[in-house]
Amino acid sequence: MKVELGPVTRLEGHLNIKTTVENGVIADAQAMGEMFRGFETILRGRDPLDAQQITQRICGVCPYAHGIASSQAQEAAYKLAVPANGRILHNLIEGANHLYDYLLHFYQLSALDFVDVTAIAKYQGADPDLVKVRDWVKAELASGKKYPAAPFLPRLSGQYIEDADVNIGALKHYLEAMEMQKKANRAVAIFGGKFPHSTAIFPGGCTQRASIDLITAYQSLVREVIQFIHDKYIPDLVAVATTFPAYWNIGASKGGFLSYGLMPRGAEVTSPRLLAGGVLAGGEVKPVDYDRITEDVAVSKYSTPSGKKVREAMLEPDPKKNGAYSWVKAPRYDGMVMEVGPAARVLIDYKQNNNKTVRALVDKYAGALGITAAQLNSVLGRHLSRAVCAVAIGEFVLEESERLDPAAPTMAELRIPAECEGFGGTEASRGALLHYVRLKDHKIDKYECVVPTTWNCSPRDDKGQPGAVEGALIGTRVENPEMQIEAVRIVHSFDPCLACAVH
Ligand code: NFE
């Protein structure tokens, strides 16, 4: 039986998933990016200092990661000596954006796969926000609309949390989480200039000052968000995990893991990172070499040669290409499929025993929830890994903000060679993000982005290997083949962003 799950909602962009179900098991799956954009083409021939601005327009969710990857690529190309303040401000902007993004993903994009929001109809308490939601849901249900109470309904049939207090508590936190996202975004905007699409991130640092008033404003916003993470987000996540323990064993990807590492702990981009990067394959972590990344287009809608390295990649759209089913390319590392994102970050850091908070939290929750670290490769594992990253990042940005020196510069002096090239690799919330820039005659000759969701939602490669999401779906048992709530939970656990994936 063939079933199309698309357009899959509660994610960013246009994703379709086609599945073939045999005897109640997904025997085949295709992840399809359904829209072409062409940012790399737009960048060709432009002033290089447009790049960190234009590439942020790839996405309104993770623009800061694009701004920072672009800045790092240009810093490498121009051989800039970034002052300590400049790197710290990049970290503060990027870190607060991660905090926003984890809350957005858990509450607005995933929680309703597990939490029974219809419990609100029977709410008898006096919380003004919940009373408003209850009355609105009742009015919607009585309205005769074809689709009342969106975005809560309609929903896939399946098992949801049954405890009314847990459901209503989670709904209250769903509302509060939006306020917390505002606070995280404000923190981003303090040094980034605005949200979304920072005006202040620049190759060589940040155009904002590091004044005491801005530092204290940033700290107080981030502290509130961290409090919410501990008091609400993690307990809600644990409630989901204890109600649906089967999801520690559902949705494992079948390849390796890749992370570039998040947030240098020093001015040099090559400084050790808060979360250490690496390639995890066959149980071993090795350093990343960007030249081992290739982009296959066997079934992607491009007529350009397949298997090119990042520096050589080309982009010729071919919407009618025979046999092609996605606008997403298929990046591979040494020819291997990689999962990127929170589970990759945590597993790779944990294996290298790098970050004490990561190690302590993984051990604590693995013990409490009765799982092994390897089970982070699962639906619940990706959710838990986001919470682990949130705690480690929250702690770090507060410490990092204390290291700012208000009297010192925040920007390197810019000198741009006529011809040069550079890579910039960071961790966006959704995973490993690489930008490459090459200049000729002071203009951009080539720009290439290899983006987290391009890895995760990639179609088959030249060898026919499924991408990470496709592989995680294949082999999954589904209760109701027409609905496949299990498949949607798997897809959501990766937090796909198709706007980023195809850019
Ligand atoms: Ni559009 Fe993004 C993140 C990047 S995902 S959200 O996080 O880079 O492919």
PDB file of N, CA and C in Angstrom, residues 325-412:
ATOM      1  N   TYR A 325      13.106  12.875  -7.679  1.00  0.00           N
ATOM      2  CA  TYR A 325      11.912  13.077  -6.869  1.00  0.00           C
ATOM      3  C   TYR A 325      12.047  14.145  -5.793  1.00  0.00           C
ATOM      4  N   SER A 326      13.173  14.853  -5.757  1.00  0.00           N
ATOM      5  CA  SER A 326      13.317  15.874  -4.710  1.00  0.00           C
ATOM      6  C   SER A 326      14.221  17.003  -5.184  1.00  0.00           C
ATOM      7  N   TRP A 327      13.973  18.196  -4.654  1.00  0.00           N
ATOM      8  CA  TRP A 327      14.883  19.328  -4.888  1.00  0.00           C
ATOM      9  C   TRP A 327      16.047  19.299  -3.895  1.00  0.00           C
ATOM     10  N   VAL A 328      15.982  18.410  -2.910  1.00  0.00           N
ATOM     11  CA  VAL A 328      17.066  18.314  -1.935  1.00  0.00           C
ATOM     12  C   VAL A 328      18.192  17.481  -2.556  1.00  0.00           C
ATOM     13  N   LYS A 329      19.434  17.941  -2.393  1.00  0.00           N
ATOM     14  CA  LYS A 329      20.574  17.126  -2.849  1.00  0.00           C
ATOM     15  C   LYS A 329      20.853  16.047  -1.799  1.00  0.00           C
ATOM     16  N   ALA A 330      21.803  15.168  -2.089  1.00  0.00           N
ATOM     17  CA  ALA A 330      22.146  14.109  -1.129  1.00  0.00           C
ATOM     18  C   ALA A 330      23.618  14.248  -0.724  1.00  0.00           C
ATOM     19  N   PRO A 331      23.892  15.059   0.325  1.00  0.00           N
ATOM     20  CA  PRO A 331      25.287  15.162   0.782  1.00  0.00           C
ATOM     21  C   PRO A 331      25.720  13.852   1.454  1.00  0.00           C
ATOM     22  N   ARG A 332      26.950  13.478   1.246  1.00  0.00           N
ATOM     23  CA  ARG A 332      27.481  12.267   1.880  1.00  0.00           C
ATOM     24  C   ARG A 332      28.891  12.544   2.371  1.00  0.00           C
ATOM     25  N   TYR A 333      29.309  11.855   3.443  1.00  0.00           N
ATOM     26  CA  TYR A 333      30.666  12.011   3.983  1.00  0.00           C
ATOM     27  C   TYR A 333      31.416  10.725   3.689  1.00  0.00           C
ATOM     28  N   ASP A 334      32.455  10.819   2.888  1.00  0.00           N
ATOM     29  CA  ASP A 334      33.165   9.605   2.445  1.00  0.00           C
ATOM     30  C   ASP A 334      32.164   8.603   1.867  1.00  0.00           C
ATOM     31  N   GLY A 335      31.133   9.130   1.240  1.00  0.00           N
ATOM     32  CA  GLY A 335      30.115   8.260   0.634  1.00  0.00           C
ATOM     33  C   GLY A 335      29.088   7.726   1.616  1.00  0.00           C
ATOM     34  N   MET A 336      29.213   8.130   2.908  1.00  0.00           N
ATOM     35  CA  MET A 336      28.306   7.570   3.929  1.00  0.00           C
ATOM     36  C   MET A 336      27.149   8.531   4.224  1.00  0.00           C
ATOM     37  N   VAL A 337      26.002   7.921   4.566  1.00  0.00           N
ATOM     38  CA  VAL A 337      24.840   8.687   5.016  1.00  0.00           C
ATOM     39  C   VAL A 337      25.120   9.182   6.434  1.00  0.00           C
ATOM     40  N   MET A 338      24.772  10.431   6.716  1.00  0.00           N
ATOM     41  CA  MET A 338      24.980  10.994   8.053  1.00  0.00           C
ATOM     42  C   MET A 338      23.684  11.573   8.583  1.00  0.00           C
ATOM     43  N   GLU A 339      23.417  11.345   9.867  1.00  0.00           N
ATOM     44  CA  GLU A 339      22.387  12.122  10.562  1.00  0.00           C
ATOM     45  C   GLU A 339      23.084  13.312  11.200  1.00  0.00           C
ATOM     46  N   VAL A 340      22.468  14.482  11.087  1.00  0.00           N
ATOM     47  CA  VAL A 340      22.990  15.657  11.782  1.00  0.00           C
ATOM     48  C   VAL A 340      21.910  16.168  12.733  1.00  0.00           C
ATOM     49  N   GLY A 341      22.303  17.012  13.675  1.00  0.00           N
ATOM     50  CA  GLY A 341      21.303  17.577  14.591  1.00  0.00           C
ATOM     51  C   GLY A 341      21.646  17.312  16.039  1.00  0.00           C
ATOM     52  N   PRO A 342      20.661  17.457  16.927  1.00  0.00           N
ATOM     53  CA  PRO A 342      20.944  17.384  18.367  1.00  0.00           C
ATOM     54  C   PRO A 342      21.514  16.043  18.797  1.00  0.00           C
ATOM     55  N   ALA A 343      20.987  14.928  18.272  1.00  0.00           N
ATOM     56  CA  ALA A 343      21.494  13.619  18.708  1.00  0.00           C
ATOM     57  C   ALA A 343      22.946  13.454  18.255  1.00  0.00           C
ATOM     58  N   ALA A 344      23.249  13.939  17.045  1.00  0.00           N
ATOM     59  CA  ALA A 344      24.629  13.873  16.551  1.00  0.00           C
ATOM     60  C   ALA A 344      25.534  14.706  17.449  1.00  0.00           C
ATOM     61  N   ARG A 345      25.094  15.915  17.778  1.00  0.00           N
ATOM     62  CA  ARG A 345      25.922  16.802  18.626  1.00  0.00           C
ATOM     63  C   ARG A 345      26.222  16.148  19.970  1.00  0.00           C
ATOM     64  N   VAL A 346      25.164  15.589  20.576  1.00  0.00           N
ATOM     65  CA  VAL A 346      25.320  15.041  21.919  1.00  0.00           C
ATOM     66  C   VAL A 346      26.145  13.750  21.872  1.00  0.00           C
ATOM     67  N   LEU A 347      25.833  12.858  20.935  1.00  0.00           N
ATOM     68  CA  LEU A 347      26.572  11.591  20.863  1.00  0.00           C
ATOM     69  C   LEU A 347      28.057  11.832  20.594  1.00  0.00           C
ATOM     70  N   ILE A 348      28.346  12.759  19.672  1.00  0.00           N
ATOM     71  CA  ILE A 348      29.744  13.010  19.293  1.00  0.00           C
ATOM     72  C   ILE A 348      30.497  13.676  20.446  1.00  0.00           C
ATOM     73  N   ASP A 349      29.823  14.584  21.143  1.00  0.00           N
ATOM     74  CA  ASP A 349      30.464  15.230  22.291  1.00  0.00           C
ATOM     75  C   ASP A 349      30.665  14.229  23.431  1.00  0.00           C
ATOM     76  N   TYR A 350      29.636  13.429  23.699  1.00  0.00           N
ATOM     77  CA  TYR A 350      29.657  12.445  24.792  1.00  0.00           C
ATOM     78  C   TYR A 350      30.775  11.421  24.575  1.00  0.00           C
ATOM     79  N   LYS A 351      30.877  10.945  23.326  1.00  0.00           N
ATOM     80  CA  LYS A 351      31.918   9.945  22.995  1.00  0.00           C
ATOM     81  C   LYS A 351      33.307  10.479  23.259  1.00  0.00           C
ATOM     82  N   GLN A 352      33.478  11.809  23.074  1.00  0.00           N
ATOM     83  CA  GLN A 352      34.805  12.403  23.260  1.00  0.00           C
ATOM     84  C   GLN A 352      34.986  12.925  24.683  1.00  0.00           C
ATOM     85  N   ASN A 353      33.963  12.735  25.522  1.00  0.00           N
ATOM     86  CA  ASN A 353      34.031  13.177  26.918  1.00  0.00           C
ATOM     87  C   ASN A 353      34.452  14.635  27.004  1.00  0.00           C
ATOM     88  N   ASN A 354      33.839  15.462  26.195  1.00  0.00           N
ATOM     89  CA  ASN A 354      34.267  16.862  26.092  1.00  0.00           C
ATOM     90  C   ASN A 354      33.562  17.766  27.093  1.00  0.00           C
ATOM     91  N   ASN A 355      32.218  17.769  27.049  1.00  0.00           N
ATOM     92  CA  ASN A 355      31.481  18.745  27.859  1.00  0.00           C
ATOM     93  C   ASN A 355      30.898  18.067  29.100  1.00  0.00           C
ATOM     94  N   LYS A 356      31.252  18.609  30.268  1.00  0.00           N
ATOM     95  CA  LYS A 356      30.839  17.957  31.527  1.00  0.00           C
ATOM     96  C   LYS A 356      29.325  17.950  31.702  1.00  0.00           C
ATOM     97  N   THR A 357      28.670  19.048  31.297  1.00  0.00           N
ATOM     98  CA  THR A 357      27.211  19.116  31.437  1.00  0.00           C
ATOM     99  C   THR A 357      26.547  18.061  30.563  1.00  0.00           C
ATOM    100  N   VAL A 358      27.032  17.923  29.339  1.00  0.00           N
ATOM    101  CA  VAL A 358      26.464  16.927  28.420  1.00  0.00           C
ATOM    102  C   VAL A 358      26.609  15.538  29.020  1.00  0.00           C
ATOM    103  N   ARG A 359      27.806  15.232  29.507  1.00  0.00           N
ATOM    104  CA  ARG A 359      28.039  13.893  30.075  1.00  0.00           C
ATOM    105  C   ARG A 359      27.122  13.648  31.273  1.00  0.00           C
ATOM    106  N   ALA A 360      27.063  14.652  32.165  1.00  0.00           N
ATOM    107  CA  ALA A 360      26.270  14.466  33.390  1.00  0.00           C
ATOM    108  C   ALA A 360      24.788  14.301  33.052  1.00  0.00           C
ATOM    109  N   LEU A 361      24.282  15.112  32.116  1.00  0.00           N
ATOM    110  CA  LEU A 361      22.850  15.028  31.798  1.00  0.00           C
ATOM    111  C   LEU A 361      22.502  13.738  31.071  1.00  0.00           C
ATOM    112  N   VAL A 362      23.346  13.329  30.133  1.00  0.00           N
ATOM    113  CA  VAL A 362      23.071  12.079  29.414  1.00  0.00           C
ATOM    114  C   VAL A 362      23.061  10.924  30.413  1.00  0.00           C
ATOM    115  N   ASP A 363      24.062  10.889  31.300  1.00  0.00           N
ATOM    116  CA  ASP A 363      24.119   9.793  32.274  1.00  0.00           C
ATOM    117  C   ASP A 363      22.912   9.835  33.210  1.00  0.00           C
ATOM    118  N   LYS A 364      22.554  11.057  33.650  1.00  0.00           N
ATOM    119  CA  LYS A 364      21.431  11.181  34.583  1.00  0.00           C
ATOM    120  C   LYS A 364      20.122  10.702  33.934  1.00  0.00           C
ATOM    121  N   TYR A 365      19.818  11.218  32.749  1.00  0.00           N
ATOM    122  CA  TYR A 365      18.529  10.863  32.146  1.00  0.00           C
ATOM    123  C   TYR A 365      18.533   9.442  31.591  1.00  0.00           C
ATOM    124  N   ALA A 366      19.673   8.989  31.096  1.00  0.00           N
ATOM    125  CA  ALA A 366      19.737   7.602  30.626  1.00  0.00           C
ATOM    126  C   ALA A 366      19.435   6.670  31.804  1.00  0.00           C
ATOM    127  N   GLY A 367      20.018   6.993  32.981  1.00  0.00           N
ATOM    128  CA  GLY A 367      19.771   6.179  34.176  1.00  0.00           C
ATOM    129  C   GLY A 367      18.301   6.257  34.587  1.00  0.00           C
ATOM    130  N   ALA A 368      17.786   7.470  34.674  1.00  0.00           N
ATOM    131  CA  ALA A 368      16.410   7.653  35.159  1.00  0.00           C
ATOM    132  C   ALA A 368      15.394   7.055  34.197  1.00  0.00           C
ATOM    133  N   LEU A 369      15.683   7.104  32.909  1.00  0.00           N
ATOM    134  CA  LEU A 369      14.692   6.644  31.916  1.00  0.00           C
ATOM    135  C   LEU A 369      14.983   5.232  31.426  1.00  0.00           C
ATOM    136  N   GLY A 370      16.064   4.654  31.930  1.00  0.00           N
ATOM    137  CA  GLY A 370      16.370   3.261  31.613  1.00  0.00           C
ATOM    138  C   GLY A 370      16.800   3.039  30.168  1.00  0.00           C
ATOM    139  N   ILE A 371      17.618   3.936  29.641  1.00  0.00           N
ATOM    140  CA  ILE A 371      18.095   3.762  28.258  1.00  0.00           C
ATOM    141  C   ILE A 371      19.620   3.820  28.231  1.00  0.00           C
ATOM    142  N   THR A 372      20.180   3.475  27.069  1.00  0.00           N
ATOM    143  CA  THR A 372      21.626   3.635  26.877  1.00  0.00           C
ATOM    144  C   THR A 372      21.859   4.889  26.041  1.00  0.00           C
ATOM    145  N   ALA A 373      23.089   5.388  26.079  1.00  0.00           N
ATOM    146  CA  ALA A 373      23.404   6.582  25.268  1.00  0.00           C
ATOM    147  C   ALA A 373      23.123   6.301  23.793  1.00  0.00           C
ATOM    148  N   ALA A 374      23.354   5.066  23.350  1.00  0.00           N
ATOM    149  CA  ALA A 374      23.145   4.747  21.926  1.00  0.00           C
ATOM    150  C   ALA A 374      21.691   4.966  21.520  1.00  0.00           C
ATOM    151  N   GLN A 375      20.771   4.880  22.492  1.00  0.00           N
ATOM    152  CA  GLN A 375      19.350   5.080  22.163  1.00  0.00           C
ATOM    153  C   GLN A 375      18.986   6.550  21.942  1.00  0.00           C
ATOM    154  N   LEU A 376      19.983   7.422  22.032  1.00  0.00           N
ATOM    155  CA  LEU A 376      19.712   8.802  21.601  1.00  0.00           C
ATOM    156  C   LEU A 376      19.403   8.822  20.105  1.00  0.00           C
ATOM    157  N   ASN A 377      19.791   7.778  19.414  1.00  0.00           N
ATOM    158  CA  ASN A 377      19.404   7.631  18.006  1.00  0.00           C
ATOM    159  C   ASN A 377      17.985   7.059  17.948  1.00  0.00           C
ATOM    160  N   SER A 378      17.002   7.912  18.186  1.00  0.00           N
ATOM    161  CA  SER A 378      15.596   7.503  18.231  1.00  0.00           C
ATOM    162  C   SER A 378      14.743   8.765  18.264  1.00  0.00           C
ATOM    163  N   VAL A 379      13.423   8.579  18.197  1.00  0.00           N
ATOM    164  CA  VAL A 379      12.526   9.743  18.280  1.00  0.00           C
ATOM    165  C   VAL A 379      12.744  10.473  19.602  1.00  0.00           C
ATOM    166  N   LEU A 380      12.642   9.739  20.722  1.00  0.00           N
ATOM    167  CA  LEU A 380      12.796  10.403  22.028  1.00  0.00           C
ATOM    168  C   LEU A 380      14.227  10.884  22.240  1.00  0.00           C
ATOM    169  N   GLY A 381      15.178  10.153  21.692  1.00  0.00           N
ATOM    170  CA  GLY A 381      16.584  10.542  21.852  1.00  0.00           C
ATOM    171  C   GLY A 381      16.862  11.912  21.260  1.00  0.00           C
ATOM    172  N   ARG A 382      16.228  12.202  20.108  1.00  0.00           N
ATOM    173  CA  ARG A 382      16.436  13.534  19.508  1.00  0.00           C
ATOM    174  C   ARG A 382      15.814  14.606  20.389  1.00  0.00           C
ATOM    175  N   HIS A 383      14.636  14.292  20.952  1.00  0.00           N
ATOM    176  CA  HIS A 383      14.006  15.273  21.848  1.00  0.00           C
ATOM    177  C   HIS A 383      14.871  15.499  23.095  1.00  0.00           C
ATOM    178  N   LEU A 384      15.342  14.422  23.689  1.00  0.00           N
ATOM    179  CA  LEU A 384      16.158  14.566  24.902  1.00  0.00           C
ATOM    180  C   LEU A 384      17.458  15.311  24.584  1.00  0.00           C
ATOM    181  N   SER A 385      18.040  15.017  23.434  1.00  0.00           N
ATOM    182  CA  SER A 385      19.311  15.668  23.067  1.00  0.00           C
ATOM    183  C   SER A 385      19.139  17.180  22.937  1.00  0.00           C
ATOM    184  N   ARG A 386      17.968  17.611  22.441  1.00  0.00           N
ATOM    185  CA  ARG A 386      17.739  19.070  22.368  1.00  0.00           C
ATOM    186  C   ARG A 386      17.753  19.684  23.762  1.00  0.00           C
ATOM    187  N   ALA A 387      17.120  18.989  24.725  1.00  0.00           N
ATOM    188  CA  ALA A 387      17.083  19.528  26.087  1.00  0.00           C
ATOM    189  C   ALA A 387      18.498  19.570  26.677  1.00  0.00           C
ATOM    190  N   VAL A 388      19.290  18.537  26.402  1.00  0.00           N
ATOM    191  CA  VAL A 388      20.679  18.506  26.892  1.00  0.00           C
ATOM    192  C   VAL A 388      21.463  19.679  26.300  1.00  0.00           C
ATOM    193  N   CYS A 389      21.296  19.888  24.994  1.00  0.00           N
ATOM    194  CA  CYS A 389      21.981  21.021  24.341  1.00  0.00           C
ATOM    195  C   CYS A 389      21.510  22.334  24.960  1.00  0.00           C
ATOM    196  N   ALA A 390      20.199  22.445  25.231  1.00  0.00           N
ATOM    197  CA  ALA A 390      19.658  23.702  25.765  1.00  0.00           C
ATOM    198  C   ALA A 390      20.315  24.043  27.100  1.00  0.00           C
ATOM    199  N   VAL A 391      20.457  23.043  27.971  1.00  0.00           N
ATOM    200  CA  VAL A 391      21.057  23.309  29.280  1.00  0.00           C
ATOM    201  C   VAL A 391      22.526  23.708  29.117  1.00  0.00           C
ATOM    202  N   ALA A 392      23.260  22.949  28.318  1.00  0.00           N
ATOM    203  CA  ALA A 392      24.695  23.233  28.146  1.00  0.00           C
ATOM    204  C   ALA A 392      24.894  24.617  27.516  1.00  0.00           C
ATOM    205  N   ILE A 393      24.072  24.952  26.536  1.00  0.00           N
ATOM    206  CA  ILE A 393      24.218  26.244  25.847  1.00  0.00           C
ATOM    207  C   ILE A 393      23.812  27.390  26.782  1.00  0.00           C
ATOM    208  N   GLY A 394      22.700  27.199  27.507  1.00  0.00           N
ATOM    209  CA  GLY A 394      22.249  28.248  28.426  1.00  0.00           C
ATOM    210  C   GLY A 394      23.314  28.593  29.455  1.00  0.00           C
ATOM    211  N   GLU A 395      23.895  27.560  30.080  1.00  0.00           N
ATOM    212  CA  GLU A 395      24.967  27.780  31.070  1.00  0.00           C
ATOM    213  C   GLU A 395      26.131  28.525  30.431  1.00  0.00           C
ATOM    214  N   PHE A 396      26.493  28.065  29.234  1.00  0.00           N
ATOM    215  CA  PHE A 396      27.692  28.605  28.590  1.00  0.00           C
ATOM    216  C   PHE A 396      27.521  30.066  28.204  1.00  0.00           C
ATOM    217  N   VAL A 397      26.369  30.439  27.640  1.00  0.00           N
ATOM    218  CA  VAL A 397      26.250  31.836  27.182  1.00  0.00           C
ATOM    219  C   VAL A 397      26.261  32.800  28.371  1.00  0.00           C
ATOM    220  N   LEU A 398      25.761  32.351  29.518  1.00  0.00           N
ATOM    221  CA  LEU A 398      25.826  33.228  30.700  1.00  0.00           C
ATOM    222  C   LEU A 398      27.283  33.425  31.134  1.00  0.00           C
ATOM    223  N   GLU A 399      28.052  32.314  31.186  1.00  0.00           N
ATOM    224  CA  GLU A 399      29.479  32.435  31.533  1.00  0.00           C
ATOM    225  C   GLU A 399      30.201  33.307  30.505  1.00  0.00           C
ATOM    226  N   GLU A 400      29.894  33.031  29.247  1.00  0.00           N
ATOM    227  CA  GLU A 400      30.559  33.718  28.133  1.00  0.00           C
ATOM    228  C   GLU A 400      30.285  35.227  28.194  1.00  0.00           C
ATOM    229  N   SER A 401      29.071  35.595  28.590  1.00  0.00           N
ATOM    230  CA  SER A 401      28.722  37.027  28.630  1.00  0.00           C
ATOM    231  C   SER A 401      29.568  37.756  29.686  1.00  0.00           C
ATOM    232  N   GLU A 402      30.002  37.032  30.729  1.00  0.00           N
ATOM    233  CA  GLU A 402      30.860  37.635  31.760  1.00  0.00           C
ATOM    234  C   GLU A 402      32.265  37.914  31.226  1.00  0.00           C
ATOM    235  N   ARG A 403      32.624  37.261  30.128  1.00  0.00           N
ATOM    236  CA  ARG A 403      33.972  37.440  29.577  1.00  0.00           C
ATOM    237  C   ARG A 403      34.056  38.642  28.640  1.00  0.00           C
ATOM    238  N   LEU A 404      32.921  39.269  28.318  1.00  0.00           N
ATOM    239  CA  LEU A 404      32.966  40.445  27.436  1.00  0.00           C
ATOM    240  C   LEU A 404      33.724  41.572  28.124  1.00  0.00           C
ATOM    241  N   ASP A 405      34.492  42.301  27.336  1.00  0.00           N
ATOM    242  CA  ASP A 405      35.219  43.452  27.872  1.00  0.00           C
ATOM    243  C   ASP A 405      34.637  44.710  27.217  1.00  0.00           C
ATOM    244  N   PRO A 406      33.835  45.500  27.967  1.00  0.00           N
ATOM    245  CA  PRO A 406      33.154  46.647  27.367  1.00  0.00           C
ATOM    246  C   PRO A 406      34.111  47.659  26.737  1.00  0.00           C
ATOM    247  N   ALA A 407      35.365  47.654  27.180  1.00  0.00           N
ATOM    248  CA  ALA A 407      36.303  48.647  26.642  1.00  0.00           C
ATOM    249  C   ALA A 407      37.009  48.163  25.377  1.00  0.00           C
ATOM    250  N   ALA A 408      36.856  46.896  25.038  1.00  0.00           N
ATOM    251  CA  ALA A 408      37.636  46.331  23.931  1.00  0.00           C
ATOM    252  C   ALA A 408      36.804  46.304  22.643  1.00  0.00           C
ATOM    253  N   PRO A 409      37.482  46.229  21.486  1.00  0.00           N
ATOM    254  CA  PRO A 409      36.741  46.218  20.210  1.00  0.00           C
ATOM    255  C   PRO A 409      35.915  44.947  20.028  1.00  0.00           C
ATOM    256  N   THR A 410      34.883  45.049  19.194  1.00  0.00           N
ATOM    257  CA  THR A 410      34.036  43.884  18.904  1.00  0.00           C
ATOM    258  C   THR A 410      34.192  43.425  17.455  1.00  0.00           C
ATOM    259  N   MET A 411      35.002  44.142  16.692  1.00  0.00           N
ATOM    260  CA  MET A 411      35.137  43.829  15.255  1.00  0.00           C
ATOM    261  C   MET A 411      36.609  43.807  14.853  1.00  0.00           C
ATOM    262  N   ALA A 412      36.954  42.905  13.945  1.00  0.00           N
ATOM    263  CA  ALA A 412      38.289  42.926  13.346  1.00  0.00           C
ATOM    264  C   ALA A 412      38.322  44.023  12.293  1.00  0.00           C
TER     265      ALA A 412
END
